[in-house]
Amino acid sequence: MSTDLGLAADHVESIRALLEVSEAHRYPIPRAAFQNLELVSKHLRGVQRRLELRRPGEASGLLLSAKAESPAGQGSPRLRPRQLSF
């Protein structure tokens, strides 16, 4: 699980870099930033579900619940950064 959280943190840092480049060059926010945020959200929801399965009473407050859930049985999606495009 530590690896999953590390991947999510790395992905968030890449999103931050995309936003910094956009701001520095006065570019519009790249679409990849939004796509990457969606991937991180889905990935963290998967971590949340696994934590809740381990300890239903204790883990429920760790992450907020989401409206969009990935289909059951797909497991944890692998995060892959999108190419930077302006």
PDB file of C-alpha atoms in Angstrom:
ATOM      1  CA  MET A   1       0.000   0.000   0.000  1.00  0.00           C
ATOM      2  CA  SER A   2       2.935   2.309   0.638  1.00  0.00           C
ATOM      3  CA  THR A   3       3.940   1.924  -3.012  1.00  0.00           C
ATOM      4  CA  ASP A   4       0.419   2.880  -4.124  1.00  0.00           C
ATOM      5  CA  LEU A   5       0.488   6.024  -2.028  1.00  0.00           C
ATOM      6  CA  GLY A   6       3.988   6.870  -3.254  1.00  0.00           C
ATOM      7  CA  LEU A   7       2.814   6.582  -6.860  1.00  0.00           C
ATOM      8  CA  ALA A   8      -0.127   8.866  -6.134  1.00  0.00           C
ATOM      9  CA  ALA A   9       2.189  11.433  -4.495  1.00  0.00           C
ATOM     10  CA  ASP A  10       4.546  11.315  -7.495  1.00  0.00           C
ATOM     11  CA  HIS A  11       1.605  11.828  -9.807  1.00  0.00           C
ATOM     12  CA  VAL A  12       0.378  14.845  -7.839  1.00  0.00           C
ATOM     13  CA  GLU A  13       3.868  16.347  -8.085  1.00  0.00           C
ATOM     14  CA  SER A  14       3.815  15.887 -11.865  1.00  0.00           C
ATOM     15  CA  ILE A  15       0.468  17.685 -12.012  1.00  0.00           C
ATOM     16  CA  ARG A  16       1.943  20.533  -9.977  1.00  0.00           C
ATOM     17  CA  ALA A  17       4.801  20.760 -12.499  1.00  0.00           C
ATOM     18  CA  LEU A  18       2.330  20.934 -15.391  1.00  0.00           C
ATOM     19  CA  LEU A  19       0.497  23.767 -13.667  1.00  0.00           C
ATOM     20  CA  GLU A  20       3.711  25.645 -12.881  1.00  0.00           C
ATOM     21  CA  VAL A  21       4.847  25.468 -16.516  1.00  0.00           C
ATOM     22  CA  SER A  22       1.436  26.679 -17.646  1.00  0.00           C
ATOM     23  CA  GLU A  23       1.519  29.591 -15.250  1.00  0.00           C
ATOM     24  CA  ALA A  24       5.118  30.565 -16.024  1.00  0.00           C
ATOM     25  CA  HIS A  25       4.500  30.682 -19.780  1.00  0.00           C
ATOM     26  CA  ARG A  26       0.922  31.924 -19.530  1.00  0.00           C
ATOM     27  CA  TYR A  27      -0.369  28.826 -21.301  1.00  0.00           C
ATOM     28  CA  PRO A  28      -3.833  27.450 -20.692  1.00  0.00           C
ATOM     29  CA  ILE A  29      -3.922  24.574 -18.207  1.00  0.00           C
ATOM     30  CA  PRO A  30      -3.109  21.450 -20.205  1.00  0.00           C
ATOM     31  CA  ARG A  31      -5.816  18.845 -20.529  1.00  0.00           C
ATOM     32  CA  ALA A  32      -3.324  16.265 -19.201  1.00  0.00           C
ATOM     33  CA  ALA A  33      -3.432  17.969 -15.791  1.00  0.00           C
ATOM     34  CA  PHE A  34      -7.160  17.282 -15.491  1.00  0.00           C
ATOM     35  CA  GLN A  35      -6.767  13.724 -16.776  1.00  0.00           C
ATOM     36  CA  ASN A  36      -3.987  13.075 -14.278  1.00  0.00           C
ATOM     37  CA  LEU A  37      -6.111  14.438 -11.431  1.00  0.00           C
ATOM     38  CA  GLU A  38      -8.857  12.025 -12.396  1.00  0.00           C
ATOM     39  CA  LEU A  39      -6.395   9.114 -12.389  1.00  0.00           C
ATOM     40  CA  VAL A  40      -5.037  10.066  -8.959  1.00  0.00           C
ATOM     41  CA  SER A  41      -8.567  10.358  -7.594  1.00  0.00           C
ATOM     42  CA  LYS A  42      -9.543   6.912  -8.886  1.00  0.00           C
ATOM     43  CA  HIS A  43      -6.338   5.401  -7.560  1.00  0.00           C
ATOM     44  CA  LEU A  44      -6.788   6.906  -4.094  1.00  0.00           C
ATOM     45  CA  ARG A  45     -10.404   5.692  -4.020  1.00  0.00           C
ATOM     46  CA  GLY A  46      -9.087   2.186  -4.639  1.00  0.00           C
ATOM     47  CA  VAL A  47      -6.672   2.565  -1.720  1.00  0.00           C
ATOM     48  CA  GLN A  48      -9.550   3.826   0.409  1.00  0.00           C
ATOM     49  CA  ARG A  49     -11.691   0.805  -0.456  1.00  0.00           C
ATOM     50  CA  ARG A  50      -8.869  -1.581   0.403  1.00  0.00           C
ATOM     51  CA  LEU A  51      -8.331   0.154   3.748  1.00  0.00           C
ATOM     52  CA  GLU A  52     -12.036  -0.029   4.531  1.00  0.00           C
ATOM     53  CA  LEU A  53     -12.079  -3.740   3.741  1.00  0.00           C
ATOM     54  CA  ARG A  54      -9.235  -4.303   6.204  1.00  0.00           C
ATOM     55  CA  ARG A  55     -10.734  -2.246   9.039  1.00  0.00           C
ATOM     56  CA  PRO A  56     -14.280  -1.091   8.259  1.00  0.00           C
ATOM     57  CA  GLY A  57     -14.705   1.063  11.382  1.00  0.00           C
ATOM     58  CA  GLU A  58     -11.278   2.665  11.476  1.00  0.00           C
ATOM     59  CA  ALA A  59     -10.469   3.534   7.861  1.00  0.00           C
ATOM     60  CA  SER A  60     -13.704   5.238   6.856  1.00  0.00           C
ATOM     61  CA  GLY A  61     -12.493   8.705   7.844  1.00  0.00           C
ATOM     62  CA  LEU A  62      -9.118   8.526   6.083  1.00  0.00           C
ATOM     63  CA  LEU A  63     -10.265   9.692   2.656  1.00  0.00           C
ATOM     64  CA  LEU A  64     -13.446  11.416   1.545  1.00  0.00           C
ATOM     65  CA  SER A  65     -16.011   9.373  -0.326  1.00  0.00           C
ATOM     66  CA  ALA A  66     -16.452   9.940  -4.050  1.00  0.00           C
ATOM     67  CA  LYS A  67     -19.413   9.932  -6.382  1.00  0.00           C
ATOM     68  CA  ALA A  68     -17.485   8.199  -9.158  1.00  0.00           C
ATOM     69  CA  GLU A  69     -16.325   4.713  -8.306  1.00  0.00           C
ATOM     70  CA  SER A  70     -14.349   2.456 -10.582  1.00  0.00           C
ATOM     71  CA  PRO A  71     -16.158  -0.745 -11.557  1.00  0.00           C
ATOM     72  CA  ALA A  72     -15.847  -3.545  -9.016  1.00  0.00           C
ATOM     73  CA  GLY A  73     -13.335  -6.251  -9.658  1.00  0.00           C
ATOM     74  CA  GLN A  74     -10.930  -4.173 -11.724  1.00  0.00           C
ATOM     75  CA  GLY A  75      -8.402  -3.822  -8.931  1.00  0.00           C
ATOM     76  CA  SER A  76      -6.116  -0.880  -8.494  1.00  0.00           C
ATOM     77  CA  PRO A  77      -5.512   1.103 -11.695  1.00  0.00           C
ATOM     78  CA  ARG A  78      -1.874   1.802 -12.526  1.00  0.00           C
ATOM     79  CA  LEU A  79      -1.081   5.504 -12.706  1.00  0.00           C
ATOM     80  CA  ARG A  80       0.554   6.625 -15.930  1.00  0.00           C
ATOM     81  CA  PRO A  81       1.410  10.301 -16.495  1.00  0.00           C
ATOM     82  CA  ARG A  82       0.037  11.795 -19.703  1.00  0.00           C
ATOM     83  CA  GLN A  83       2.251  13.537 -22.232  1.00  0.00           C
ATOM     84  CA  LEU A  84       2.509  17.291 -21.836  1.00  0.00           C
ATOM     85  CA  SER A  85       0.720  19.019 -24.701  1.00  0.00           C
ATOM     86  CA  PHE A  86      -0.032  22.670 -25.222  1.00  0.00           C
TER      87      PHE A  86
END
